[in-house]
PDB file of C-alpha atoms in Angstrom:
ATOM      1  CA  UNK G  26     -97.204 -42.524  88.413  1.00 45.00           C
ATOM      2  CA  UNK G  27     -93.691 -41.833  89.549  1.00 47.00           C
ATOM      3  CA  UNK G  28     -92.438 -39.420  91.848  1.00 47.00           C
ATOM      4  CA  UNK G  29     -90.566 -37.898  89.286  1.00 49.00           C
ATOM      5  CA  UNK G  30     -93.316 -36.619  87.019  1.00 46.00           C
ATOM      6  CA  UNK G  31     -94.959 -35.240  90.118  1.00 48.00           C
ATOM      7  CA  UNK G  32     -92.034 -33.309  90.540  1.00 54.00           C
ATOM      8  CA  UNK G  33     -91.793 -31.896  86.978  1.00 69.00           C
ATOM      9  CA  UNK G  34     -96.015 -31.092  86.867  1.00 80.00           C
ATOM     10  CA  UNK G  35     -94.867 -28.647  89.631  1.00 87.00           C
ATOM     11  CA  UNK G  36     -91.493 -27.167  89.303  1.00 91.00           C
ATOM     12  CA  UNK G  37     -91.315 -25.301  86.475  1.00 91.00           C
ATOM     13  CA  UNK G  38     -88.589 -25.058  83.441  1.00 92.00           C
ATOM     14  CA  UNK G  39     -87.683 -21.449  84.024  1.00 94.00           C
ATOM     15  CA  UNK G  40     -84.384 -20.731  85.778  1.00 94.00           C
ATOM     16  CA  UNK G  41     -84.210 -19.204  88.974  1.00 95.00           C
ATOM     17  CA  UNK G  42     -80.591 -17.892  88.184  1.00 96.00           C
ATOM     18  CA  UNK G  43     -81.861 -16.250  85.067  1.00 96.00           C
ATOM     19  CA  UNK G  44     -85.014 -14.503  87.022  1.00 97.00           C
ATOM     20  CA  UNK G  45     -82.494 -13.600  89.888  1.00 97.00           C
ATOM     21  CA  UNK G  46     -80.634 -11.973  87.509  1.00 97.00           C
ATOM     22  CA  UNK G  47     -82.663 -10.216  85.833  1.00 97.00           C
ATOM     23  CA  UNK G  48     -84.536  -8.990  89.200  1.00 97.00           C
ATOM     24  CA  UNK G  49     -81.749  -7.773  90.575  1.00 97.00           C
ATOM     25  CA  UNK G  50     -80.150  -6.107  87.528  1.00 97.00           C
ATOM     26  CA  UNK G  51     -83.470  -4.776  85.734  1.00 96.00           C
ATOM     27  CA  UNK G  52     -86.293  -4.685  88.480  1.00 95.00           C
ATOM     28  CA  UNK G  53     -87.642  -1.495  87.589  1.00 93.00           C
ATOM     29  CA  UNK G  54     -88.564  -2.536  84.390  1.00 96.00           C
ATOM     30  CA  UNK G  55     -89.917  -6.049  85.602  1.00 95.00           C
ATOM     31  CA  UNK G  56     -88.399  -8.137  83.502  1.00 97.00           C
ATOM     32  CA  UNK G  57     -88.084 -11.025  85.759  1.00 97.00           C
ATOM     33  CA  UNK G  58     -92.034 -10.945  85.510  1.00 97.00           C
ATOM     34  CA  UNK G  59     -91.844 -11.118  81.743  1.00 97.00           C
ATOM     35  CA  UNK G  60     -89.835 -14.025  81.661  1.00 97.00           C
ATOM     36  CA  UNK G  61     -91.747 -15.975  84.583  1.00 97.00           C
ATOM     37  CA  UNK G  62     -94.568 -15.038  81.892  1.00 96.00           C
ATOM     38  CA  UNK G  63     -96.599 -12.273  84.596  1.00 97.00           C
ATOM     39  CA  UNK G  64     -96.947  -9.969  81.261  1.00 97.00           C
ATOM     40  CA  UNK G  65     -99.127  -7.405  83.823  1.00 97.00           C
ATOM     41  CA  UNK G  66     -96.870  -7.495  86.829  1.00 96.00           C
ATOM     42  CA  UNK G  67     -94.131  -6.461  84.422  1.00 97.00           C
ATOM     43  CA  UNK G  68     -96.233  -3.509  82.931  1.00 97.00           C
ATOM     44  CA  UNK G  69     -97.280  -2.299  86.066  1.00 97.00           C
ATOM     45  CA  UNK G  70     -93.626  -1.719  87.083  1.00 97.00           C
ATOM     46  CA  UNK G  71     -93.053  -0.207  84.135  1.00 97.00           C
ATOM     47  CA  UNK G  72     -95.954   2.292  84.991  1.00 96.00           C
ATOM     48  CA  UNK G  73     -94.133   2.795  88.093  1.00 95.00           C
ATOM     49  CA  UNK G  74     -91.229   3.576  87.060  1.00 95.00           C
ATOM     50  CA  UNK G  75     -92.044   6.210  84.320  1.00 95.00           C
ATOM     51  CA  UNK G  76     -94.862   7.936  86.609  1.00 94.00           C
ATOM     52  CA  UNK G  77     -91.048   8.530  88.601  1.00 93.00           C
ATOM     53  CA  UNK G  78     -89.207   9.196  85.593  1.00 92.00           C
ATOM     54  CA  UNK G  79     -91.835  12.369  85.412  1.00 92.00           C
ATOM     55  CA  UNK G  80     -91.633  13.256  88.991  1.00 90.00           C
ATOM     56  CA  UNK G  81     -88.175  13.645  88.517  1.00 89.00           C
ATOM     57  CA  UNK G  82     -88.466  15.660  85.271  1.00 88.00           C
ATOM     58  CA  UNK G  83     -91.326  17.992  87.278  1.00 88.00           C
ATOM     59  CA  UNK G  84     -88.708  17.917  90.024  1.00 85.00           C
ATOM     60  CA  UNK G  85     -85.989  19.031  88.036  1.00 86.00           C
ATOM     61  CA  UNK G  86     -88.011  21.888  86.491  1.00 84.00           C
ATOM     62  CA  UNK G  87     -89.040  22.984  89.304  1.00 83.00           C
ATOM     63  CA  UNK G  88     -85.630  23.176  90.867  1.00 82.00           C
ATOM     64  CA  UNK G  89     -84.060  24.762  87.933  1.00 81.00           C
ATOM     65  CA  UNK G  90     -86.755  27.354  88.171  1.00 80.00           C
ATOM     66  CA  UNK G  91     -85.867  28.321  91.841  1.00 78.00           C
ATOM     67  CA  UNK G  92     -82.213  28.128  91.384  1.00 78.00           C
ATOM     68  CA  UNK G  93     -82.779  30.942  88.196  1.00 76.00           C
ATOM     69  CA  UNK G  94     -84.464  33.039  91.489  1.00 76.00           C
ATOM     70  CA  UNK G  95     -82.057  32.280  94.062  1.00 75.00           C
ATOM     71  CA  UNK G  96     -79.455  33.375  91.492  1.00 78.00           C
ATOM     72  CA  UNK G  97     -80.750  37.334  90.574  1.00 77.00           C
ATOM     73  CA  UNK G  98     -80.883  37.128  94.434  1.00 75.00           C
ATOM     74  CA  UNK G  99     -84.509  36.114  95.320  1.00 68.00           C
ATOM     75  CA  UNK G 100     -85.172  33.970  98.586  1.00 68.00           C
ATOM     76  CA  UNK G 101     -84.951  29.816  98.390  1.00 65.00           C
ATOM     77  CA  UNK G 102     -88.926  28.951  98.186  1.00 68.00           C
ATOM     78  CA  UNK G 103     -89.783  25.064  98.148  1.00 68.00           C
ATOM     79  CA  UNK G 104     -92.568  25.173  95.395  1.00 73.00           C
ATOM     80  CA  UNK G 105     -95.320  23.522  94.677  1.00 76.00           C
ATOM     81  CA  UNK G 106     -93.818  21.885  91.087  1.00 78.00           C
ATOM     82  CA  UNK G 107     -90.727  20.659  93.700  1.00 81.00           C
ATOM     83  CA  UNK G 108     -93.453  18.957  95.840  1.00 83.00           C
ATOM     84  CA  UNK G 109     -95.063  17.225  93.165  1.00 86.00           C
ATOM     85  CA  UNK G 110     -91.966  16.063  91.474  1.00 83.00           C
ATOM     86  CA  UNK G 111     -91.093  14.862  95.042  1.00 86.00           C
ATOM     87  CA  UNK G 112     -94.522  12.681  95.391  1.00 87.00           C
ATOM     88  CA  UNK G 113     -94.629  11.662  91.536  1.00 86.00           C
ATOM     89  CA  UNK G 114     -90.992  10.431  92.289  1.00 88.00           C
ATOM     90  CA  UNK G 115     -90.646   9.338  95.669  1.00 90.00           C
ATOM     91  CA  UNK G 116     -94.300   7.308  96.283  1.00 93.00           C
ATOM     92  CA  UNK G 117     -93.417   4.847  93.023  1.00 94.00           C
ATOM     93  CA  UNK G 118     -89.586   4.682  93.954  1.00 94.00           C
ATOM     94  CA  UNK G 119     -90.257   3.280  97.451  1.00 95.00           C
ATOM     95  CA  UNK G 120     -93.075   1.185  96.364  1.00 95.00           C
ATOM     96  CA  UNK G 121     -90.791  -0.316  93.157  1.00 96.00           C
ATOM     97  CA  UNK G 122     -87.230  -0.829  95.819  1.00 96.00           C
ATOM     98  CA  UNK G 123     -89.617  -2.900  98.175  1.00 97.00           C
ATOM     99  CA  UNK G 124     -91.643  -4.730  95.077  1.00 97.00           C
ATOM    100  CA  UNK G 125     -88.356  -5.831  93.632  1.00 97.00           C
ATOM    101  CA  UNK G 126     -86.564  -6.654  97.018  1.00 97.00           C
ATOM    102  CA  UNK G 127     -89.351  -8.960  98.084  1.00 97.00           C
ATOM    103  CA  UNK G 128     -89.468 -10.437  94.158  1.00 97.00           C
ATOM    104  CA  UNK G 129     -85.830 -10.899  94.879  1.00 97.00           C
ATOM    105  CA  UNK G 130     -86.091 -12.512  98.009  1.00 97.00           C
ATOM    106  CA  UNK G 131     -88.818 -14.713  96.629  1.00 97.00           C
ATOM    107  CA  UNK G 132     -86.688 -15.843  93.851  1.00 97.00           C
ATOM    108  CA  UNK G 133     -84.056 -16.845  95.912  1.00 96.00           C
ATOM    109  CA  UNK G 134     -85.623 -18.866  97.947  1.00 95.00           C
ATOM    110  CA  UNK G 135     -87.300 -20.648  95.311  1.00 92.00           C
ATOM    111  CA  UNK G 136     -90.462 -19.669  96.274  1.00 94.00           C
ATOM    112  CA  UNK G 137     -91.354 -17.434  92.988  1.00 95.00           C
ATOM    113  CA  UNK G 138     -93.694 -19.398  90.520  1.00 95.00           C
ATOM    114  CA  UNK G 139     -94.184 -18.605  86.720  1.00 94.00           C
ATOM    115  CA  UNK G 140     -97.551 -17.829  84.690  1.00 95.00           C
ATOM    116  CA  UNK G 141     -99.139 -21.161  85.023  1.00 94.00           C
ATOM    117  CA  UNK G 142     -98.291 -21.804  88.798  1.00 93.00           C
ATOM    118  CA  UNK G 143     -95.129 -23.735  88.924  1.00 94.00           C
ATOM    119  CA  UNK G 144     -92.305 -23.068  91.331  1.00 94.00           C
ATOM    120  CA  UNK G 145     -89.006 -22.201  89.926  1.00 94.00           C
ATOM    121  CA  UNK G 146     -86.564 -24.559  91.833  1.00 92.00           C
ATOM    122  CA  UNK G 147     -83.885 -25.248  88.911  1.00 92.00           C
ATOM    123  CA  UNK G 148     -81.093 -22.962  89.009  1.00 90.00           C
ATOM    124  CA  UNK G 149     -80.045 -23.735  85.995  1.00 83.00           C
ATOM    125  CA  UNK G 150     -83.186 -24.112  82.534  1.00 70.00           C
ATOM    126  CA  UNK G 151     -84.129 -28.149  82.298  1.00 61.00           C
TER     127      UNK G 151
END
């Protein structure tokens, strides 16, 4: 057995400019998992990232709601709709920015493996 077949059982075909890529310019929506073939990683970012899509739509509500009272002259409350938009959005924002940094990081240093294991060294598809 040569050396080089070791080395292709364990590096895989997927391109580690391609995953960079796409980490860096579509995170939130993990598709950098979906093409390293991590079909549930990907999904759960998704999750993520709509549960903060609706924090921010509870948040805007909420906000419009107290701007319509501020406006016929009613004090500035912080309401309960403008703290749960602020959880729902914040809590899966922060978690998602340090998810895909790391992922990033990973892929860079071609440390990030695909579905079946396999590091992805190339920078450019084999």
């Amino acid at each position: 057995m040569s050396t080089a077949s070791i080395q292709d059982d364990t590096i895989s075909p997927k391109s580690r400019l391609v995953a960079s890529l796409f980490c860096f310019l579509f995170g939130g929506l993990g598709v950098h998992d979906f093409y390293l073939g991590k079909k549930v990683l990907g999904l759960v970012k998704i999750i993520l990232l709509v549960v903060a899509l609706i924090g921010a739509g509870v948040y805007v509500g909420a906000f419009a709601k107290v701007a319509d009272r501020v406006a016929s002259g009613g004090s500035v409350p912080i309401t309960d709709g403008m703290m749960i938009g602020v959880i729902l959005m914040g809590i899966p924002i922060i978690i998602l920015s340090i998810w895909i940094l790391v992922d990033f990081i990973i892929i860079l240093a071609g440390s990030a493996k695909d579905k079946q294991g396999k590091k992805v060294k190339n920078w450019m598809d084999k």
